[in-house]
PDB file of C-alpha atoms in Angstrom:
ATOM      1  CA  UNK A   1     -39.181   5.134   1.556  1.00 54.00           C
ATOM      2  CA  UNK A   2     -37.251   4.084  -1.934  1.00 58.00           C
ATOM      3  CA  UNK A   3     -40.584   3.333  -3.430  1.00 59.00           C
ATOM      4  CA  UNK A   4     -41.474   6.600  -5.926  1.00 65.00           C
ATOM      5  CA  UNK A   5     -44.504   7.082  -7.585  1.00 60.00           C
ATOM      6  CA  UNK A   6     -42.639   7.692 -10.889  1.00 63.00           C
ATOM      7  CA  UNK A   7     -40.742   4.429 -10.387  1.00 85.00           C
ATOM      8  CA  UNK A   8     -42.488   1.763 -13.192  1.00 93.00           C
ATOM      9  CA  UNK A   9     -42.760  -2.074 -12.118  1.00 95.00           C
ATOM     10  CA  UNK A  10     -43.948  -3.889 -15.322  1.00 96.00           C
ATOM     11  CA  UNK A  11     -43.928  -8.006 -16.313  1.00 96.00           C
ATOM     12  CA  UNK A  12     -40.773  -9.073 -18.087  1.00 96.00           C
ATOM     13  CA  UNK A  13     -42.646 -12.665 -19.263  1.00 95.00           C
ATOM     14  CA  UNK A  14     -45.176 -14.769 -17.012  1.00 94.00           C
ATOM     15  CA  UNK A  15     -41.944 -15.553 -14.454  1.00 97.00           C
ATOM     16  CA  UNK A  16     -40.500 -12.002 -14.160  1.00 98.00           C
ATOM     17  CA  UNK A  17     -41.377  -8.531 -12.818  1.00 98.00           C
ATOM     18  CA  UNK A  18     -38.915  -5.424 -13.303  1.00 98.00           C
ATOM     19  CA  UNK A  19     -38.759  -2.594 -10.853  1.00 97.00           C
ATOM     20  CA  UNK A  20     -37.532   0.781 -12.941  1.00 96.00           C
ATOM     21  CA  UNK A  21     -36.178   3.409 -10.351  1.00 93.00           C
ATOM     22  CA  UNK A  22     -35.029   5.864 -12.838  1.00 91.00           C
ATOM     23  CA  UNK A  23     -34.368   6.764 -16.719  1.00 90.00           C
ATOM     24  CA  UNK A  24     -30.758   8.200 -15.629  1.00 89.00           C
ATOM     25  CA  UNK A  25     -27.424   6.337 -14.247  1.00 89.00           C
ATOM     26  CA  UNK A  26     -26.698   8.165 -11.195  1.00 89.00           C
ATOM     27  CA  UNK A  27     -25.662   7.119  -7.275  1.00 89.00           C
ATOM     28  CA  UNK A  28     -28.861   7.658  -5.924  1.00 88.00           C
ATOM     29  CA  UNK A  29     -30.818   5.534  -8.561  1.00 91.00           C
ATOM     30  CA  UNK A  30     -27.795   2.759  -7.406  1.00 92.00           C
ATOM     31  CA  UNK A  31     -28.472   3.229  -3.911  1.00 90.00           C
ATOM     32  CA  UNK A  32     -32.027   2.311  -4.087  1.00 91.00           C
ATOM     33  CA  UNK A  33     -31.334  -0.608  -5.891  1.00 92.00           C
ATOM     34  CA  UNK A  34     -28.480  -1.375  -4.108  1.00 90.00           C
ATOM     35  CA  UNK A  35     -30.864  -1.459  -0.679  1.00 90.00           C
ATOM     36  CA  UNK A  36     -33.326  -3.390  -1.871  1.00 93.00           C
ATOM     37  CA  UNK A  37     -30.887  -5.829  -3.604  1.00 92.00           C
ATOM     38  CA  UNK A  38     -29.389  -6.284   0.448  1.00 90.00           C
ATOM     39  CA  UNK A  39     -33.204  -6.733   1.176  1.00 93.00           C
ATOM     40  CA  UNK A  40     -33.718  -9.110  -0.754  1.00 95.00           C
ATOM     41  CA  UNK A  41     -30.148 -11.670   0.206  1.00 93.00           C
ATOM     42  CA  UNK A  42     -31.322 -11.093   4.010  1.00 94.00           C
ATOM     43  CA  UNK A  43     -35.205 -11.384   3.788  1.00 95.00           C
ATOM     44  CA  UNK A  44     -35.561 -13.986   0.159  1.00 96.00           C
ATOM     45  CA  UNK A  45     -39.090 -14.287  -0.931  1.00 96.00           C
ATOM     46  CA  UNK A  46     -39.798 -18.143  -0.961  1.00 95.00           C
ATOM     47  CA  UNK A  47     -41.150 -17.809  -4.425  1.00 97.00           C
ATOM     48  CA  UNK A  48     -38.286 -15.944  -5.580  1.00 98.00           C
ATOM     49  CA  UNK A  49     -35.852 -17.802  -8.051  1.00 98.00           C
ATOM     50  CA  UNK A  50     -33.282 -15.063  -8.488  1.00 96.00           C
ATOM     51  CA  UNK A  51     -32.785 -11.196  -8.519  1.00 95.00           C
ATOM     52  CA  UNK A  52     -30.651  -9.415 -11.182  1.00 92.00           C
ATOM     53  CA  UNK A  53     -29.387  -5.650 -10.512  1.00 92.00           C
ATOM     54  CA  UNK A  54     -28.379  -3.061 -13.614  1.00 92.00           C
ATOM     55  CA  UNK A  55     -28.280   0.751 -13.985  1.00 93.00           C
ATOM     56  CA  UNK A  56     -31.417   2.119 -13.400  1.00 94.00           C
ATOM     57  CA  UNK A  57     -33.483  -1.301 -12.513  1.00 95.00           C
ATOM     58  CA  UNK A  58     -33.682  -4.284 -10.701  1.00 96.00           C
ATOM     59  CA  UNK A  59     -35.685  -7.675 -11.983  1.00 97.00           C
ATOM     60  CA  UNK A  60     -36.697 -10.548  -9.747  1.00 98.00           C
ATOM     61  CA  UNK A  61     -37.583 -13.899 -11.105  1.00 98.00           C
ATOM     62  CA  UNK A  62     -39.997 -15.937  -9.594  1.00 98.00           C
ATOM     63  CA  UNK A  63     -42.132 -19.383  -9.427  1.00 98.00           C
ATOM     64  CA  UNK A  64     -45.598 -18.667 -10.370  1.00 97.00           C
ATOM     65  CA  UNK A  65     -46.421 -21.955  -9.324  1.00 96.00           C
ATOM     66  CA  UNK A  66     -44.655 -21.188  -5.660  1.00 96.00           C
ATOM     67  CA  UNK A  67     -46.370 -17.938  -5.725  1.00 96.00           C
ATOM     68  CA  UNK A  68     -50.070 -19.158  -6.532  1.00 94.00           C
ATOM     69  CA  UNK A  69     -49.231 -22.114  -3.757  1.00 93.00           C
ATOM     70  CA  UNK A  70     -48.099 -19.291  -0.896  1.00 93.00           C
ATOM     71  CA  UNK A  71     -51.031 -17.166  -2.208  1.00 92.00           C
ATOM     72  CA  UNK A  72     -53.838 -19.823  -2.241  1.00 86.00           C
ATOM     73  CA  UNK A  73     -56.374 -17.925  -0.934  1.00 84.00           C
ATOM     74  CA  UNK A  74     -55.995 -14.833  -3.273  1.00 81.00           C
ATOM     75  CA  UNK A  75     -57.825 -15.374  -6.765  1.00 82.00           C
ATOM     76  CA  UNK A  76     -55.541 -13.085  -8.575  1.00 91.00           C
ATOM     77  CA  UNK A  77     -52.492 -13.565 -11.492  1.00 94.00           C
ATOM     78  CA  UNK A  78     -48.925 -14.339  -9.856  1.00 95.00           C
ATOM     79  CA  UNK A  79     -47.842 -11.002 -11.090  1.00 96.00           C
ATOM     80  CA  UNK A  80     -50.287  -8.947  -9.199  1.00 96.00           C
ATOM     81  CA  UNK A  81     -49.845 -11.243  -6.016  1.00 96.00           C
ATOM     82  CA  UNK A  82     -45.539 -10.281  -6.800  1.00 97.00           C
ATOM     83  CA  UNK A  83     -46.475  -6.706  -7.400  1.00 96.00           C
ATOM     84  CA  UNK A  84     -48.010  -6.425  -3.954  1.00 95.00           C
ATOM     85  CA  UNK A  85     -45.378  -7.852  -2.244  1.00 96.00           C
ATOM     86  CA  UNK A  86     -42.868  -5.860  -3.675  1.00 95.00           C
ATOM     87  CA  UNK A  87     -44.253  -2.606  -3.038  1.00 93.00           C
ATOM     88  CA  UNK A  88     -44.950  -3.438   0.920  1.00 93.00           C
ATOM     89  CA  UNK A  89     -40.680  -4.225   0.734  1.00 93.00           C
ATOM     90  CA  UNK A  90     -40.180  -0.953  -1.012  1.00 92.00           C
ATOM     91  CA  UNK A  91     -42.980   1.136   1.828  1.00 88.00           C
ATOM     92  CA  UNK A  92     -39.986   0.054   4.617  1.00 85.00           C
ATOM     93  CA  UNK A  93     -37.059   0.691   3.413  1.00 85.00           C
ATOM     94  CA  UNK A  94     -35.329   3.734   3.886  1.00 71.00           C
ATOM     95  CA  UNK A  95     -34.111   6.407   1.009  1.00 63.00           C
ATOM     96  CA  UNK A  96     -30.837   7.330   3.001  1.00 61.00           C
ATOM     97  CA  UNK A  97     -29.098   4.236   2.491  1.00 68.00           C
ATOM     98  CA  UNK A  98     -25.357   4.018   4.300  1.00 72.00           C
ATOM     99  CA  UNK A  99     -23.142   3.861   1.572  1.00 79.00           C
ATOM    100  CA  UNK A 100     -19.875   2.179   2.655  1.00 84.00           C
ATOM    101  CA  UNK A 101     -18.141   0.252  -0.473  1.00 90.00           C
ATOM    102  CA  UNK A 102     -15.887  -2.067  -0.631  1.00 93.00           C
ATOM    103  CA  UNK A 103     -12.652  -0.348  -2.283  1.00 96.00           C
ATOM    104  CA  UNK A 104     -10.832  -2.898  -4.859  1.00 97.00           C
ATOM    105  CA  UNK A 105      -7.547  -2.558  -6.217  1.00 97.00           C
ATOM    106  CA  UNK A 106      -6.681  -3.427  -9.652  1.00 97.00           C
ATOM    107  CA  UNK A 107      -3.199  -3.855 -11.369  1.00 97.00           C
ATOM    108  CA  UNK A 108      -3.233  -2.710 -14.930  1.00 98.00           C
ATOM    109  CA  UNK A 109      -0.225  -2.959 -17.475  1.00 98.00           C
ATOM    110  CA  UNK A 110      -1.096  -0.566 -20.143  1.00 98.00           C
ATOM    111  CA  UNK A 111      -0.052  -0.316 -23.951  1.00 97.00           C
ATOM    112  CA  UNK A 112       1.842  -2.654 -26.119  1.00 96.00           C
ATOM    113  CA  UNK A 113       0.057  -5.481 -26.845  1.00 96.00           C
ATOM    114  CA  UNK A 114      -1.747  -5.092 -24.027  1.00 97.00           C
ATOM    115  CA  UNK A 115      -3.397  -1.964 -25.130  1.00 97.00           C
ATOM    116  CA  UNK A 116      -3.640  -1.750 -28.776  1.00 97.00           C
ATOM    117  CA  UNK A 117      -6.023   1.311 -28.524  1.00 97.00           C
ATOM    118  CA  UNK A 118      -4.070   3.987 -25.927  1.00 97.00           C
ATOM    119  CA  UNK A 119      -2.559   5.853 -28.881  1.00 97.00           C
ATOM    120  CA  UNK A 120      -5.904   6.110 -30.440  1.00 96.00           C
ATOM    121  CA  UNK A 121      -7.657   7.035 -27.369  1.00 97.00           C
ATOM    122  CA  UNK A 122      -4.434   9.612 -26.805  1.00 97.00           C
ATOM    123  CA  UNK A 123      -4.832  11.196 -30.235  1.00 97.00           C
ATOM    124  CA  UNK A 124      -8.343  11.338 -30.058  1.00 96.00           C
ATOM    125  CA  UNK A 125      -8.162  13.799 -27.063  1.00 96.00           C
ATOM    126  CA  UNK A 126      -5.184  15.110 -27.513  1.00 97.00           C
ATOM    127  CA  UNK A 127      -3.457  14.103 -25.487  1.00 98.00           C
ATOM    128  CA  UNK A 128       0.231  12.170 -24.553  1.00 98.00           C
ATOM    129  CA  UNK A 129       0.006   8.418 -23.584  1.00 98.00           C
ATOM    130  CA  UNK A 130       1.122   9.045 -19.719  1.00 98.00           C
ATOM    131  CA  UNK A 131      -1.576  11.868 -19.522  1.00 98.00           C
ATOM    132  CA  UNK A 132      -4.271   9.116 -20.199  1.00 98.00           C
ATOM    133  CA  UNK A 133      -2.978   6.607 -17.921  1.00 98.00           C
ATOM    134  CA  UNK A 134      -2.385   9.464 -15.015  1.00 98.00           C
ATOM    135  CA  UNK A 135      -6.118  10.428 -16.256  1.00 97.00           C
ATOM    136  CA  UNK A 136      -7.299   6.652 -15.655  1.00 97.00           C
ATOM    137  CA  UNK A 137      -5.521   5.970 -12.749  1.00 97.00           C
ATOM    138  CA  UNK A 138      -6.835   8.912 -10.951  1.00 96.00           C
ATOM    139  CA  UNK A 139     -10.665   8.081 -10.665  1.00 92.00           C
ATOM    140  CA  UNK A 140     -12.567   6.010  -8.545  1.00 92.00           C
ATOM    141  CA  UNK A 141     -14.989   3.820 -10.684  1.00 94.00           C
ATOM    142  CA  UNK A 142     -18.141   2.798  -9.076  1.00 94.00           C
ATOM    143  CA  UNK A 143     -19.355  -1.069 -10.397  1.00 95.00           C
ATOM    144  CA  UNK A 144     -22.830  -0.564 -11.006  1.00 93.00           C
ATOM    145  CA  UNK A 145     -23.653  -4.291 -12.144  1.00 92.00           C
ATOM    146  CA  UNK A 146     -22.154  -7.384 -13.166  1.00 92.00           C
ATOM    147  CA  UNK A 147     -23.087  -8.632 -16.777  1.00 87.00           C
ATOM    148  CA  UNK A 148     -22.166  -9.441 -20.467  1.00 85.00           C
ATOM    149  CA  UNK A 149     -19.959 -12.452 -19.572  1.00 89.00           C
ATOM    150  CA  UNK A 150     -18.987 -13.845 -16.064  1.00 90.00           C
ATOM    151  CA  UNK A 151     -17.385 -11.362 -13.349  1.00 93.00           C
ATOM    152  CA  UNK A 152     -17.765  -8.667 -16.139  1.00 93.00           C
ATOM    153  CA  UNK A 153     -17.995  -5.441 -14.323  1.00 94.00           C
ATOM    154  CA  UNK A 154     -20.072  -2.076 -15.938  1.00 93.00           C
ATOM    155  CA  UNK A 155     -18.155   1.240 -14.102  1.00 92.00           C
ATOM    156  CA  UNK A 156     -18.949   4.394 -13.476  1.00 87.00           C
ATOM    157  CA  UNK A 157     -17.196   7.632 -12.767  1.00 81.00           C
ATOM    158  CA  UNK A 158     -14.287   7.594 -15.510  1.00 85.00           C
ATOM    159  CA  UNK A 159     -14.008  11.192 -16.763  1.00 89.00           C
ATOM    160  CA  UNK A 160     -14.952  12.547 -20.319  1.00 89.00           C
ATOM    161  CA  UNK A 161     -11.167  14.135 -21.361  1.00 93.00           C
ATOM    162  CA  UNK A 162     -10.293  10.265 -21.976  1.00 94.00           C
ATOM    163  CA  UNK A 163     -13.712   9.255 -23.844  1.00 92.00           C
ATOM    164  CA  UNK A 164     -14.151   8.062 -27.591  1.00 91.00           C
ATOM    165  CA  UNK A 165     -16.630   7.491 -30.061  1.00 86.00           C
ATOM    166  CA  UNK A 166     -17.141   3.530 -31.754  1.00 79.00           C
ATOM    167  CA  UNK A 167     -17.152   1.728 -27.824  1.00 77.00           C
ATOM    168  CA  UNK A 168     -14.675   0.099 -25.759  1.00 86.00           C
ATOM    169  CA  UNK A 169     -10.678   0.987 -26.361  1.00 94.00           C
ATOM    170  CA  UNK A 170      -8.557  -1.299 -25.289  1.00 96.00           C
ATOM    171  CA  UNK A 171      -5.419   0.363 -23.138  1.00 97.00           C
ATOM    172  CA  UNK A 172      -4.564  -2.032 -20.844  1.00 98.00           C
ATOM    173  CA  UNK A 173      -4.545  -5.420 -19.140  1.00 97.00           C
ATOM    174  CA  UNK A 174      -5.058  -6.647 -15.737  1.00 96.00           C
ATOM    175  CA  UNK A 175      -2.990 -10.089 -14.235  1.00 95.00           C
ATOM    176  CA  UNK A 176      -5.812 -10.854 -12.152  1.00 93.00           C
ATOM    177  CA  UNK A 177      -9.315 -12.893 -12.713  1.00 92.00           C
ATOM    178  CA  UNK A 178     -12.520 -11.564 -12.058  1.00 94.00           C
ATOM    179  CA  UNK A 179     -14.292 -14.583 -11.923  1.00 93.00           C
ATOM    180  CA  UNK A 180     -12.903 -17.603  -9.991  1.00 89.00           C
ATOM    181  CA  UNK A 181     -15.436 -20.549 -10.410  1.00 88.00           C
ATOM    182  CA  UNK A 182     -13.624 -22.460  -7.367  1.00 85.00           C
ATOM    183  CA  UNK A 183     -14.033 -19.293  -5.308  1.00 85.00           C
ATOM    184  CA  UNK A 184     -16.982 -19.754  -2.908  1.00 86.00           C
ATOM    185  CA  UNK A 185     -17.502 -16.250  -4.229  1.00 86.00           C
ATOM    186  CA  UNK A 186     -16.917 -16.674  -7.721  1.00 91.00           C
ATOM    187  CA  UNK A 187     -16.875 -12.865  -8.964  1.00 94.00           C
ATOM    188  CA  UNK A 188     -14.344 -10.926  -7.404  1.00 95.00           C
ATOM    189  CA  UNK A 189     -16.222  -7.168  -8.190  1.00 95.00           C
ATOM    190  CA  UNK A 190     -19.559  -7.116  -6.978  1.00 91.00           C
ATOM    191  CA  UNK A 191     -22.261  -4.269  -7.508  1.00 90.00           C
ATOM    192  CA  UNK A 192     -21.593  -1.204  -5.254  1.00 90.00           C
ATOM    193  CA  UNK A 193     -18.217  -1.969  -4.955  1.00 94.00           C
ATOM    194  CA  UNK A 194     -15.162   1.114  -5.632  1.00 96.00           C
ATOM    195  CA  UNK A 195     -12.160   0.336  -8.097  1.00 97.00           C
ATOM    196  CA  UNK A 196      -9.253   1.923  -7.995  1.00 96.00           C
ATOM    197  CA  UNK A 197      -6.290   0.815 -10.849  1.00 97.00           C
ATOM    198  CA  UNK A 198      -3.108   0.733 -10.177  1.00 97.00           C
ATOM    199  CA  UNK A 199      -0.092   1.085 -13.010  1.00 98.00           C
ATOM    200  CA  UNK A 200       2.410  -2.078 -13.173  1.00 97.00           C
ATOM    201  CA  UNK A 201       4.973  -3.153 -15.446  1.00 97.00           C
ATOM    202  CA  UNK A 202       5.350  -5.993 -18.154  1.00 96.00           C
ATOM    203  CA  UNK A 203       7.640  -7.822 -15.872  1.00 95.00           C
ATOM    204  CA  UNK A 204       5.292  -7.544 -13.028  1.00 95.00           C
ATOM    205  CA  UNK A 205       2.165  -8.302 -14.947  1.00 95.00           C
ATOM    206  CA  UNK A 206       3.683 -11.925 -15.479  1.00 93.00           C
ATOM    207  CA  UNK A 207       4.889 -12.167 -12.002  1.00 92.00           C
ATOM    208  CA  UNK A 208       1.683 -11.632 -10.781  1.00 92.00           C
ATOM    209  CA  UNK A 209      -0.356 -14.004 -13.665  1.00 90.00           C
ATOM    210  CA  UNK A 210       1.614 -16.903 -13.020  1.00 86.00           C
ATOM    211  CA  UNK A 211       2.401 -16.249  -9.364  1.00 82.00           C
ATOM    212  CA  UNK A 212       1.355 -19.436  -7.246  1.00 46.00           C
ATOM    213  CA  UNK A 213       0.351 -17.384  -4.514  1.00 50.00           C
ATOM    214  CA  UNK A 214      -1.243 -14.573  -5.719  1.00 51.00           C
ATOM    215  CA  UNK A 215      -1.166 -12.354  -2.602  1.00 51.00           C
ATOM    216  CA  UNK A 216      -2.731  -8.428  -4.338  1.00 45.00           C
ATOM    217  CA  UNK A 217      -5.906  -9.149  -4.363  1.00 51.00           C
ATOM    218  CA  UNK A 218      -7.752 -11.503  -1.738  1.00 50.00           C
ATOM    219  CA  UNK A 219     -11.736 -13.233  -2.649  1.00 43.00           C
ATOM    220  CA  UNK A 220     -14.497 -11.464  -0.904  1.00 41.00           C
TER     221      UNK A 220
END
């Protein structure tokens, strides 16, 4: 079962409750959440409002109004009434969950104005230009939620030799959107999925940003 003893479900608010699988990013922690979260789009509580997936947790909003309403009979607090519910989900569902990602492509034009920060991040490791790029290019980064602004992935899996202190360096651009409001599936990365970049030139960056048809990368 995913459910753990040391897992922590607390109240976020009177219309929230926040399941805490573990203190540490790591793919089993994502796994869990990552079962539950296909759980919960196949199997929707009625009294459910939304569910919202991160690192190491996974929050559910709800209607307390729906939930007393479902629950007449029970003279408890929505949250306890949630709780319960939760846990009897989490009692099924498996720990060995089948892990079989969707692998996305992404075209990246690095340097020059496009990456104002890939000497920096070069000189900080010491290292040449190409020998970050070859570095970047060569992982698979694992999206373990969607946040921070629309279609705004958080990865995992880049390696340490091309890290630096004071946040996010910028060394490169990508041509394509992440989040496509007409799209009936409006963010193009979704949680679980595998991205892989891909090196293009300055001349093909533009072909592909203003390209009509834009053929690299198709909407889930």
């Amino acid at each position: 079962m995913v459910y753990d003893k040391l897992m922590t479900i607390k109240p976020m608010g009177d219309c929230a409750i926040t399941l805490k699988f573990s203190e540490d990013i790591n793919i089993d922690t994502h796994l869990k959440i990552k079962s539950l979260s296909e759980y919960l789009d196949k199997n929707p509580f009625k009294w459910m409002v939304e569910y919202v997936p991160s690192f190491v947790s996974l929050t559910i909003f709800y209607n307390p109004l729906e939930v007393i309403k479902e629950f007449s009979e029970k003279s408890d607090i929505p949250f306890n009434i949630v709780k319960s519910q939760i846990e009897k989900v989490l009692s099924k569902l498996e720990d060995k969950v089948i892990d079989n990602p969707k692998i996305v492509e992404i075209p990246v034009c690095y340097g020059g104005e496009f990456g104002p920060d890939l000497s920096f991040v070069a000189e900080h490791n010491n290292l040449t230009v190409e020998e970050v790029i070859d570095i970047h290019l060569s992982f698979e980064n694992r999206v373990y939620m969607i946040g921070f602004a629309p279609g705004f992935p958080y990865l995992a899996g880049m390696s340490n030799r091309i890290s630096t202190p004071g946040g996010w360096q910028l060394i490169g651009r990508t041509p394509v959107d992440l989040f496509n409001p007409q799209s009936e599936s409006p963010s193009l990365l979704k949680a679980g999925d595998i991205v892989k970049f891909k090196k293009i030139s300055r001349k093909e960056y533009y072909e592909i940003k203003y390209s009509k048809e834009e053929k690299i990368l198709k909407w889930a």
